[in-house]
Amino acid sequence: MEVWPGDAYPLGATYDGNGTNFALYSEVADSVTLCLFDEDGNEEQIRLSEVDGYVWHCYLPQVMPGQKYGFRVDGPNDPENGNRCNPNKLLLDPYAKAVAGEIDWDQALFGYNFGDENSRNDEDSAPHMMMGVVINPFFDWDGDRKPKTPYHQSVIYEAHVKGLTELHPDVPEEQRGTYAGVAHPSVIAHLQKLGITAIELMPVHQFVNDSTLQEKGLSNYWGYNTIGFFAPHNVYSATGDHGQQVQEFKAMVRALHLAGIEVILDVVYNHTAEGNHLGPTLSFRGIDNASYYRLVDDDKRYYMDYTGTGNSLNVGNPHSLQLIMDSLRYWVTEMHVDGFRFDLASTLAREFYDVDKLSTFFELVQQDPVVSQVKLIAEPWDIGPGGYQVGNFPPQWTEWNGKYRDTVRDFWRGEPSTLGEFASRITGSADLYESSARRPVASINFVTAHDGFTLHDLVSYNEKHNEANGEDNNDGESHNRSWNCGAEGPTDDPNVLSLRARQQRNFLATLLLSQGVPMIAHGDELGRTQEGNNNTYAQDSELSWINWDSMDTPLMEFTAAVNTLRAEHPTFRRRRFFDGRPVRRGEGEALPDIVWLTEDGTPMSPDDWDTPVSRSLGVFLNGQGIRGKDARGQRITDANFLLYFNAHDEAVKVTVPAKEYAPMWDVVIDTAGEYADADPVPADSQLSVAAKSMAVLRAHAEEEEHDHSVAASLAALAGSKAQQNPGTAE
């Protein structure tokens, strides 16, 4: 085969229309061999003789898209010094844009013999390995435009490619569980009905299925076991894994964009599928172990583990950082995604010990002209020192607000002394974000996510029930802040069922009407259950998929209605924090932008916040007090709203505040369902807010009656002519 020198950049396999350039970084390698494979598994080896700046490279004019390949790296194999090269192990290109096949967990995949971690295994791993695939980078985007929805208008839907679509009756069977399934019109129509502006996909980077799970008949369902940071996971492709997965993923993004829905990827740059020192040699470990991974300083046989999964990428090494940044840029520029949620993001900032806001990773993101312009969402914790880092990220970042989740859960299950923090959380968590020049949208609000109870189970179980995972129910979070409403699990008790339905609506309405960016976990709007399992990482089964045939349609309609209210009213999606200052409304008395109300309709005093048994709260939101301007620089005004939250076990009678707030009010949301189609509520009157319920009132405005008849048009025309010719007699 004809071999040309090629170029050291870009890394990976790059097809240019005529041939393919291959480039691999390894500082420790003595030699690097490119291995090409045909469909029968026959291997052709090409020794790379060109090396520039530790990048080994060549150009093969005969290699076209669809070609499977890997690398063999010969170099030092002394784990004590952090080196684990072995040319007998076929290695996946860290920059592979697509991956073919799956690994089969043979002994040959490991650099040592089972039972003796200090031994060396020289079996050829190629027959058992997944391989990189040369892709065709060209795609007809057909004028694709990213929605670029502002944060304050965003509603995020956390979803799993397979779980969302595997049981959808309208999706063709061959497309279920795939990128094509997510792009199906029926799935997109559901997202649009809910008012979703962004779908956050659980990991779709190429990942590995754990052998320990496979042996139990389980699977790495969540995908937090990445091995290919540039490649869309091949199992989620309906069309094949020889590059077709790339085209299918792009088509999915294009379809979602056409519907006005952004695509956010849950990315796992904090660790890889190679795990700890007893893990397989699949890629990074055999290419340049010490460059890619953070090793224990005083014993380089072992890996620093801030994640609980065996290793952490070495963000202190420029080439490891380059891999992360190149990957992020690739997904934005070539795959057209709109943002990222970083799993255990704190890990990426741990250069030495503590999480550093000025770490190299954050500096690179800040300066990067591509990555800095997309949505950046951090999961602000890991298991390192000071693990919970909520509120500690730089200004351009938003964060999963776990404090919001915990506080809202506590409030609605009736925990005492939660009023103050609850008020802070539903108004944007200024205590966490304002000091770093961030705004309410820095708070990604959620009540449930993939790693915990579903919303249905949050109100149905006190205890986790994870027996299906085969770990004797020892896995998963034990302190869930859940409440079963009087019975554990399934029940026929109508009172319990009614309370559960009410609680689900309380959580959804609170979430969607809080300041910040709401995130709904897929299926919560449908009443999805995992039968009390709060950790379905291993459950690629009906336990974790959405069962569309048993969905709670009224709950879905409620969710859509509340989100419509949010979308129509900027009162609920403010770009700045409340400040409590008076707002002149034109005529009448000045009222603050927000007023916290007692049950008797008067503003709360400092003592009211400290009442430990108080579990109800009213809040007035002044639609005339929205700080900031709209996109055209105009003042934003809206209707006034009253929100009442009652977490008591009994109904609470509240006095609607005086006329200065509004003369009349319309009940627009009542999670107890008692005020459907009710007449307007006058100021100073009493309103009963049912036990464990929430009510939202909007200032009443008389609807204008419009006469759009032909006669009206003629009358208007005649009036206009009369004004133009006042002296004309009929």
XYZ file of C-alpha atoms in Angstrom:
730
model
C 0.000 0.000 0.000
C 1.240 3.451 -0.915
C 2.133 5.460 2.212
C 2.657 9.230 2.213
C 4.101 11.235 5.117
C 0.859 13.028 5.910
C 0.358 15.675 8.604
C 0.534 15.786 12.389
C -2.760 17.647 12.555
C -5.619 16.992 12.871
C -5.286 14.011 15.170
C -7.277 10.878 14.403
C -8.379 9.605 10.986
C -9.367 12.407 8.601
C -10.801 11.686 5.142
C -10.385 14.616 2.751
C -12.194 13.298 -0.318
C -9.161 11.549 -1.803
C -7.580 9.617 1.023
C -7.161 9.507 4.797
C -4.635 11.078 7.141
C -3.861 9.220 10.368
C -2.268 10.897 13.395
C -1.742 9.653 16.961
C -0.157 11.394 19.949
C 2.172 9.359 22.162
C 5.117 10.842 23.990
C 6.258 7.564 25.458
C 6.123 5.372 22.293
C 9.212 3.854 20.708
C 7.187 2.956 17.615
C 3.580 3.115 16.436
C 1.881 0.770 13.970
C -1.361 1.568 12.142
C -3.504 -1.548 11.696
C -6.139 -1.794 8.939
C -8.795 -4.513 9.065
C -11.071 -5.935 6.377
C -14.500 -7.438 6.990
C -12.997 -10.874 7.598
C -10.726 -9.557 10.331
C -7.539 -9.718 8.280
C -4.973 -7.189 9.489
C -2.590 -5.049 7.433
C 0.087 -3.253 9.415
C 1.718 0.043 8.462
C 4.592 1.234 10.595
C 4.480 4.998 11.104
C 7.885 6.505 10.442
C 6.888 10.164 10.574
C 6.743 11.816 14.010
C 6.485 15.527 14.835
C 6.079 16.807 18.379
C 5.244 13.290 19.612
C 2.537 12.929 16.968
C 2.955 9.864 14.722
C 1.341 10.218 11.334
C 0.884 9.103 7.714
C -1.454 9.615 4.738
C -2.999 6.701 2.842
C -4.494 7.741 -0.504
C -6.258 4.388 -0.930
C -8.193 4.437 2.368
C -11.840 5.437 2.064
C -14.722 5.895 4.551
C -15.814 2.666 6.212
C -12.254 1.421 6.776
C -11.764 -0.181 10.218
C -8.495 0.547 11.990
C -6.586 0.633 15.280
C -3.072 1.205 16.580
C -0.350 -0.818 18.251
C 2.127 1.104 20.390
C 5.519 -0.301 21.370
C 7.190 1.330 24.322
C 8.105 0.865 27.988
C 5.978 -1.445 30.090
C 6.859 -0.632 33.681
C 3.704 0.125 35.673
C 5.777 1.286 38.645
C 6.766 4.314 36.543
C 3.321 4.729 35.026
C 4.018 3.141 31.619
C 1.852 0.317 30.251
C 2.694 -0.039 26.537
C 2.238 -3.417 24.878
C 2.262 -3.826 21.062
C 0.174 -6.992 21.373
C -2.843 -4.933 22.382
C -4.870 -3.306 19.625
C -5.746 0.213 20.735
C -8.723 2.347 19.824
C -7.831 5.748 18.394
C -8.748 8.372 21.051
C -9.875 10.584 18.146
C -11.954 7.903 16.377
C -15.093 9.540 14.916
C -16.952 6.221 14.766
C -16.502 2.799 16.340
C -17.392 -0.621 14.921
C -18.232 -3.637 17.029
C -18.075 -4.286 20.756
C -15.470 -5.827 23.043
C -16.051 -9.371 24.282
C -14.056 -9.180 27.555
C -11.460 -11.840 26.759
C -8.319 -12.184 28.880
C -6.377 -10.803 25.903
C -7.834 -7.335 26.509
C -5.871 -7.046 29.748
C -2.186 -6.254 30.175
C -1.812 -8.785 32.988
C -2.947 -12.341 33.723
C -6.026 -12.671 35.891
C -5.017 -13.419 39.463
C -1.575 -11.841 39.147
C -1.705 -8.103 38.611
C 2.087 -7.885 38.455
C 2.340 -10.277 35.490
C 2.372 -9.410 31.781
C -0.073 -10.774 29.219
C 1.042 -10.731 25.551
C -2.013 -12.241 23.867
C -3.261 -10.407 20.762
C -6.372 -8.457 21.679
C -7.418 -7.564 18.112
C -9.993 -10.385 17.679
C -11.787 -9.146 20.792
C -11.589 -5.380 20.259
C -13.852 -2.701 18.912
C -12.218 -0.681 16.144
C -12.160 2.858 14.855
C -13.858 3.605 11.538
C -12.886 6.195 8.955
C -15.960 8.353 8.423
C -17.267 10.480 5.596
C -17.365 13.951 7.170
C -19.631 15.389 4.493
C -23.322 15.857 5.318
C -26.154 17.904 3.841
C -27.221 20.069 6.757
C -29.872 21.654 4.507
C -29.513 25.115 6.008
C -29.504 23.865 9.608
C -29.715 26.715 12.109
C -29.105 26.300 15.804
C -32.096 27.564 17.842
C -29.826 29.436 20.299
C -32.627 29.666 22.835
C -31.679 32.029 25.683
C -31.286 30.361 29.051
C -34.212 32.239 30.573
C -36.521 30.835 27.886
C -35.131 27.305 28.110
C -36.846 24.184 29.399
C -34.591 21.119 29.452
C -35.731 17.521 29.074
C -33.239 14.940 30.340
C -33.669 11.848 28.198
C -32.074 8.549 27.284
C -31.920 7.683 23.583
C -33.127 4.126 24.137
C -35.334 4.683 27.163
C -37.267 7.437 25.423
C -38.034 5.531 22.248
C -37.748 1.784 22.829
C -41.439 1.276 23.639
C -42.942 4.134 21.649
C -45.820 2.633 19.642
C -45.576 5.168 16.792
C -41.853 4.684 16.178
C -41.076 1.885 13.665
C -39.533 -1.119 15.418
C -36.242 -0.827 13.536
C -35.863 2.758 14.756
C -36.715 2.210 18.406
C -33.833 2.852 20.783
C -31.893 4.837 18.191
C -31.030 8.357 17.100
C -33.560 7.935 14.292
C -36.184 7.129 16.920
C -35.494 10.372 18.784
C -35.893 12.216 15.470
C -39.240 10.548 14.735
C -42.103 13.059 14.271
C -44.168 11.523 17.094
C -41.346 11.928 19.620
C -40.632 15.467 18.491
C -44.362 16.282 18.641
C -44.429 15.153 22.281
C -41.493 17.394 23.143
C -43.130 20.320 21.376
C -46.434 19.779 23.177
C -44.588 19.935 26.499
C -42.847 23.141 25.436
C -39.377 21.604 25.624
C -36.632 23.801 24.160
C -33.641 21.506 24.752
C -33.203 17.749 25.039
C -30.287 16.699 27.229
C -29.192 13.242 26.106
C -27.597 10.904 28.570
C -24.133 9.797 27.390
C -23.913 9.051 23.679
C -20.123 9.063 23.460
C -18.987 5.545 22.594
C -19.022 3.561 25.823
C -18.207 0.057 27.012
C -20.503 -2.459 28.624
C -19.028 -3.667 31.914
C -18.158 -7.359 32.095
C -19.324 -7.588 35.694
C -22.761 -6.424 34.595
C -22.893 -8.675 31.549
C -22.124 -11.704 33.714
C -25.244 -10.861 35.747
C -27.387 -10.419 32.651
C -27.343 -6.657 33.165
C -26.028 -3.768 31.088
C -24.272 -0.414 31.340
C -27.522 1.379 30.549
C -26.622 4.939 31.554
C -23.451 4.976 29.449
C -21.077 6.527 31.995
C -18.209 4.365 30.791
C -16.797 6.322 27.867
C -14.012 5.122 25.604
C -14.525 7.270 22.482
C -15.075 10.982 23.066
C -15.630 11.800 19.378
C -17.856 8.887 18.377
C -21.642 8.582 18.771
C -22.395 5.267 20.456
C -22.816 2.654 17.739
C -25.546 0.584 19.427
C -27.935 3.553 19.145
C -27.726 3.476 15.348
C -30.566 2.016 13.280
C -28.494 2.011 10.089
C -25.125 0.420 10.985
C -21.832 1.091 12.743
C -19.397 1.620 9.854
C -19.879 5.366 9.965
C -23.663 5.326 9.502
C -24.102 6.255 13.176
C -22.476 9.630 12.479
C -24.861 10.460 9.652
C -27.849 9.275 11.684
C -26.834 11.393 14.664
C -26.481 14.454 12.449
C -29.907 13.802 10.930
C -31.366 13.641 14.460
C -29.817 16.989 15.375
C -31.083 18.532 12.151
C -34.640 17.300 12.794
C -34.656 18.567 16.377
C -33.291 21.949 15.321
C -36.004 22.241 12.705
C -38.493 21.800 15.557
C -36.759 24.510 17.606
C -35.230 22.037 20.058
C -31.584 22.234 21.090
C -29.408 19.167 21.689
C -27.288 19.053 24.849
C -24.939 16.133 25.486
C -24.201 14.645 28.897
C -20.422 14.202 28.597
C -18.093 12.138 30.758
C -14.590 13.601 30.551
C -13.734 12.836 34.153
C -12.903 9.151 33.626
C -12.844 6.425 30.971
C -13.915 2.806 30.540
C -10.385 1.531 31.240
C -11.000 1.888 34.977
C -8.325 1.319 37.603
C -5.038 -0.609 37.416
C -6.966 -3.865 37.053
C -8.924 -2.626 34.057
C -8.470 -3.506 30.367
C -6.013 -1.935 27.939
C -8.315 -0.495 25.292
C -6.912 2.890 24.295
C -5.329 5.606 26.433
C -3.632 3.181 28.844
C -1.604 1.540 26.093
C -0.930 4.741 24.088
C 0.522 6.965 26.818
C -0.764 6.072 30.246
C 0.986 8.813 32.232
C -0.016 11.604 29.835
C -3.713 10.775 29.644
C -4.366 9.709 33.236
C -3.717 11.315 36.604
C -1.599 8.832 38.554
C -0.921 8.612 42.284
C 2.207 10.662 42.873
C 4.036 8.261 45.140
C 2.982 5.051 43.360
C 2.327 5.406 39.654
C 0.864 1.915 39.366
C -2.381 3.392 40.641
C -4.804 6.044 39.422
C -6.235 9.092 41.148
C -9.939 8.471 41.375
C -12.204 11.452 42.033
C -15.170 9.737 40.435
C -15.523 6.339 42.047
C -15.000 4.688 38.665
C -11.294 3.937 38.692
C -9.456 6.831 37.064
C -9.483 10.529 36.261
C -8.152 12.170 33.113
C -4.995 14.208 33.612
C -6.220 17.751 32.995
C -2.784 18.999 33.984
C -1.325 17.594 30.757
C -1.702 19.792 27.655
C -2.360 16.851 25.333
C -5.073 15.415 27.558
C -6.640 18.872 27.745
C -6.332 19.148 23.972
C -8.289 15.907 23.600
C -11.115 17.301 25.734
C -11.225 20.662 23.965
C -10.888 19.145 20.472
C -13.754 16.819 21.263
C -16.000 19.618 22.527
C -15.262 21.743 19.470
C -15.918 18.777 17.176
C -19.368 18.147 18.611
C -20.266 21.813 18.234
C -18.816 22.505 14.794
C -19.251 19.161 13.011
C -22.181 17.580 14.871
C -24.017 20.875 15.521
C -24.857 20.197 19.177
C -25.857 23.146 21.328
C -24.207 22.503 24.655
C -22.890 20.074 27.235
C -23.675 18.848 30.715
C -20.411 17.804 32.338
C -20.648 14.744 34.550
C -18.790 15.318 37.847
C -17.399 18.526 36.393
C -15.457 19.374 39.544
C -12.988 16.636 38.604
C -11.865 18.616 35.556
C -10.832 21.524 37.773
C -8.739 19.461 40.198
C -5.260 20.282 38.977
C -3.588 19.683 42.307
C -5.962 19.410 45.231
C -8.955 21.673 45.581
C -11.314 22.721 42.821
C -9.838 25.855 41.286
C -11.992 28.405 39.471
C -8.846 29.490 37.636
C -7.860 25.980 36.561
C -6.483 25.488 33.082
C -9.650 23.741 31.961
C -11.857 26.654 32.957
C -9.419 29.112 31.379
C -9.475 27.191 28.113
C -13.253 27.058 28.041
C -13.410 30.782 28.810
C -11.076 31.637 25.943
C -12.274 29.159 23.363
C -14.270 30.956 20.638
C -16.432 27.876 20.005
C -16.976 26.164 23.346
C -17.517 29.374 25.301
C -20.540 30.194 23.140
C -22.635 27.095 23.843
C -24.577 26.027 26.907
C -22.263 24.753 29.654
C -23.904 22.880 32.515
C -21.856 21.496 35.395
C -22.666 18.656 37.746
C -20.931 20.388 40.645
C -19.783 17.454 42.738
C -17.406 14.523 42.823
C -15.903 12.409 45.624
C -12.692 14.413 45.989
C -11.847 16.869 48.792
C -14.705 19.286 49.394
C -16.694 17.272 46.892
C -19.853 19.377 46.733
C -18.963 22.482 44.752
C -22.375 23.984 43.974
C -22.057 27.706 43.397
C -18.304 27.574 42.779
C -18.145 27.601 38.997
C -17.023 30.520 36.814
C -19.490 33.064 35.376
C -20.232 31.455 32.009
C -21.278 28.171 33.644
C -24.664 27.008 34.856
C -25.041 24.232 37.412
C -27.294 21.373 38.358
C -28.675 22.813 41.588
C -28.847 19.887 43.983
C -29.801 22.237 46.812
C -32.925 23.171 44.844
C -33.810 19.481 44.505
C -33.320 18.738 48.205
C -35.158 21.820 49.462
C -38.203 21.410 47.230
C -38.459 17.741 48.162
C -38.233 18.595 51.864
C -40.828 21.332 51.614
C -43.481 19.263 49.895
C -43.077 16.274 52.206
C -43.723 18.659 55.095
C -40.358 19.093 56.757
C -40.347 21.943 59.306
C -38.177 25.084 59.105
C -37.727 24.999 55.354
C -39.570 28.195 54.401
C -36.559 30.476 54.123
C -34.463 28.186 52.000
C -37.476 27.191 49.917
C -38.097 30.863 49.163
C -34.462 31.292 48.175
C -34.484 28.289 45.866
C -37.688 29.115 43.973
C -36.450 32.658 43.353
C -33.201 31.623 41.693
C -30.742 30.823 44.520
C -29.126 34.250 44.658
C -27.097 33.085 47.669
C -25.261 30.637 45.403
C -24.813 32.589 42.203
C -25.091 36.347 42.660
C -21.603 36.737 44.139
C -20.006 35.308 40.978
C -21.855 37.775 38.711
C -24.273 35.104 37.616
C -28.020 35.403 37.236
C -30.995 33.179 38.094
C -30.444 31.098 34.956
C -27.200 29.793 36.491
C -29.479 27.506 38.482
C -30.556 24.430 36.528
C -33.527 23.465 38.695
C -34.630 19.869 38.973
C -36.557 17.668 41.356
C -35.628 14.350 39.764
C -32.956 13.167 37.361
C -31.726 9.859 35.986
C -29.790 9.051 39.178
C -32.647 8.788 41.634
C -36.355 8.145 41.941
C -38.684 9.046 39.129
C -41.289 11.633 40.089
C -43.933 8.917 40.400
C -41.685 6.915 42.713
C -40.657 9.970 44.738
C -44.236 10.154 46.014
C -44.760 6.367 46.169
C -41.782 5.009 48.128
C -40.038 5.868 51.369
C -37.266 3.385 50.721
C -35.264 2.383 47.652
C -35.992 -0.989 46.092
C -32.963 -1.844 43.964
C -33.047 -5.628 44.170
C -33.008 -5.954 40.369
C -29.439 -4.620 40.295
C -28.160 -7.738 42.053
C -26.378 -5.860 44.854
C -28.737 -6.764 47.711
C -30.192 -3.266 47.615
C -26.898 -1.803 48.853
C -26.513 0.480 45.848
C -28.210 3.798 45.303
C -28.917 6.746 47.574
C -30.620 5.921 50.887
C -31.560 9.482 51.903
C -33.996 10.345 49.127
C -36.188 12.903 50.864
C -39.113 10.938 49.451
C -42.541 10.263 50.939
C -44.870 7.451 49.974
C -48.027 9.388 50.940
C -49.196 6.655 53.281
C -48.459 3.365 51.559
C -45.226 1.856 50.222
C -45.440 1.179 46.508
C -48.543 0.146 44.549
C -51.880 0.637 46.317
C -55.615 0.807 45.619
C -56.287 3.335 48.378
C -58.034 6.254 46.623
C -56.866 8.769 49.241
C -53.237 7.795 48.809
C -53.522 7.821 45.018
C -55.180 11.234 45.084
C -52.443 12.637 47.296
C -49.735 11.182 45.065
C -51.306 12.727 41.964
C -51.496 16.067 43.763
C -47.874 15.852 44.905
C -46.628 15.136 41.396
C -48.420 18.254 40.214
C -46.980 20.243 43.117
C -43.459 19.295 42.125
C -43.975 19.971 38.431
C -45.681 23.325 38.969
C -43.058 24.433 41.499
C -40.279 23.416 39.119
C -41.706 25.135 36.058
C -42.637 28.356 37.842
C -39.395 28.808 39.803
C -36.799 31.307 38.633
C -33.970 29.579 36.808
C -33.933 26.885 34.130
C -36.248 23.908 34.750
C -35.166 20.390 33.858
C -37.708 17.589 33.577
C -36.550 13.965 33.697
C -37.986 11.978 30.816
C -41.229 10.273 31.609
C -41.949 12.231 34.795
C -44.699 14.036 32.933
C -46.151 10.620 32.069
C -46.074 9.027 35.513
C -43.154 6.714 34.676
C -42.214 4.283 37.432
C -39.077 2.250 38.127
C -40.899 0.306 40.865
C -38.885 1.991 43.586
C -35.474 1.496 41.957
C -33.527 4.735 42.340
C -30.392 3.593 40.540
C -31.196 1.927 37.221
C -27.658 2.266 35.842
C -27.661 -1.438 35.022
C -31.272 -1.806 33.873
C -31.518 -1.730 30.102
C -35.029 -3.088 30.350
C -38.674 -2.105 30.649
C -37.916 -1.125 34.226
C -36.040 1.937 32.981
C -37.731 2.600 29.612
C -40.796 4.813 29.221
C -43.923 2.715 28.902
C -45.953 4.893 26.536
C -48.990 2.605 26.701
C -49.542 3.258 30.415
C -48.811 6.976 30.499
C -50.727 9.365 32.739
C -52.217 11.567 30.001
C -53.866 14.100 32.372
C -50.513 14.629 34.124
C -48.883 15.232 30.765
C -51.577 17.747 29.853
C -51.078 19.477 33.217
C -47.330 19.726 32.609
C -47.903 21.203 29.160
C -50.410 23.728 30.531
C -48.076 24.939 33.296
C -45.185 25.243 30.863
C -47.412 27.224 28.504
C -48.112 29.603 31.380
C -44.363 29.921 31.947
C -43.702 30.569 28.257
C -46.402 33.232 28.017
C -45.380 35.157 31.114
C -41.892 36.625 31.631
C -42.774 36.997 35.329
C -41.691 33.358 35.738
C -38.458 33.559 33.748
C -36.693 36.679 34.860
C -33.155 37.364 33.788
C -32.236 39.160 37.020
C -32.722 38.443 40.697
C -35.522 40.020 42.692
C -34.299 42.911 44.806
C -37.404 43.820 46.839
C -37.295 47.472 45.794
C -40.563 49.377 45.176
C -41.763 49.511 41.623
C -43.904 52.390 40.345
C -46.777 50.924 38.414
C -47.861 54.121 36.746
C -50.844 54.930 38.944
C -51.494 54.042 42.509
C -49.168 52.788 45.174
C -45.661 51.520 44.540
C -45.218 47.829 45.267
C -41.973 45.841 45.424
C -41.074 43.399 42.660
C -41.767 40.581 45.130
C -43.758 40.353 48.379
C -43.845 37.317 50.682
C -47.287 36.965 52.223
C -48.663 35.469 55.422
C -51.960 33.617 55.567
C -53.745 36.867 56.487
C -52.588 38.582 53.297
C -49.994 40.890 54.886
C -46.251 40.968 54.133
C -44.204 38.513 56.146
C -42.039 39.808 58.970
C -38.628 38.390 59.939
C -40.273 36.487 62.793
C -42.660 34.759 60.358
C -39.719 33.097 58.601
C -38.503 31.552 61.819
C -41.728 29.796 62.764
C -40.681 26.110 62.720
C -44.187 24.704 62.268
C -45.128 26.962 59.354
C -45.473 24.990 56.156
C -47.380 27.420 53.948
C -46.224 30.396 51.976
C -47.681 33.052 49.703
C -45.760 35.203 47.272
C -46.756 38.150 45.098
C -44.832 38.564 41.838
C -45.072 42.043 40.372
C -45.350 41.914 36.600
C -44.451 45.614 36.471
C -41.230 44.992 38.333
C -39.313 42.895 35.817
C -35.784 44.269 35.649
C -33.980 44.334 32.333
C -35.096 44.890 28.753
C -36.396 42.650 26.002
C -34.480 41.808 22.826
C -35.399 45.188 21.340
C -34.470 47.169 24.419
C -38.041 47.724 25.524
C -39.320 47.501 29.093
C -40.816 44.121 29.961
C -44.210 44.141 31.643
C -46.549 41.347 32.568
C -49.571 40.496 34.663
C -49.241 40.252 38.441
C -49.321 36.804 40.007
C -50.006 35.281 43.411
C -48.565 31.873 44.294
C -49.667 29.915 47.362
C -47.799 26.842 48.564
C -49.413 24.697 51.257
C -47.372 21.738 52.493
C -49.620 21.251 55.555
C -51.658 18.101 56.027
C -54.761 20.278 56.315
C -56.288 22.975 54.150
C -55.180 26.541 54.855
C -57.437 29.579 54.522
C -55.525 32.517 53.099
C -56.664 36.098 52.708
C -56.115 37.474 49.241
C -54.154 40.743 49.617
C -55.654 44.208 49.307
C -56.775 45.952 46.124
C -53.446 47.668 45.659
C -52.109 44.298 44.459
C -55.092 43.757 42.136
C -58.868 44.135 42.539
C -59.674 40.657 41.248
C -57.777 37.432 40.669
C -58.244 34.398 38.410
C -57.156 30.965 39.640
C -55.055 29.624 36.746
C -53.458 26.625 38.496
C -54.839 24.583 41.348
C -53.070 21.280 41.915
C -55.975 20.080 44.063
C -58.412 20.711 41.227
C -60.944 22.541 43.413
C -61.051 25.823 41.505
C -61.486 24.674 37.939
C -63.585 27.216 36.039
C -64.095 29.203 39.256
C -65.223 32.823 39.247
C -62.630 35.554 39.824
C -61.519 35.969 43.438
C -61.869 39.527 44.825
C -59.205 41.258 46.893
C -59.488 40.862 50.692
C -61.540 37.679 50.307
C -60.616 34.283 51.687
C -59.336 31.391 49.614
C -59.000 27.832 50.840
C -55.788 26.174 49.661
C -56.189 22.418 50.020
C -53.770 20.247 51.969
C -50.547 19.505 50.058
C -51.468 21.736 47.166
C -50.439 24.793 45.240
C -52.524 27.573 43.733
C -51.493 30.201 41.199
C -53.623 33.319 40.703
C -53.291 35.896 37.940
C -54.563 39.452 38.198
C -57.955 39.524 36.480
C -58.261 41.463 33.268
C -61.498 41.846 31.324
C -61.222 40.280 27.932
C -61.752 42.642 25.077
C -64.596 41.713 22.786
C -63.750 41.995 19.140
C -66.343 42.328 16.385
C -64.769 40.850 13.264
C -67.931 40.754 11.130
C -68.398 42.239 7.681
C -70.806 44.794 9.131
C -68.146 45.971 11.547
C -65.669 46.476 8.703
C -68.207 48.521 6.737
C -69.033 50.625 9.791
C -65.340 51.296 10.414
C -64.847 52.260 6.775
C -67.792 54.622 6.875
C -66.481 56.230 10.047
C -63.073 56.738 8.480
C -64.587 58.464 5.431
C -66.675 60.713 7.645
C -63.537 61.864 9.468
C -61.794 62.616 6.195
C -64.802 64.580 4.846
C -66.459 66.175 7.866
C -68.615 68.510 5.730
C -70.108 65.801 3.611
C -73.796 65.219 4.228
C -75.361 61.844 3.954
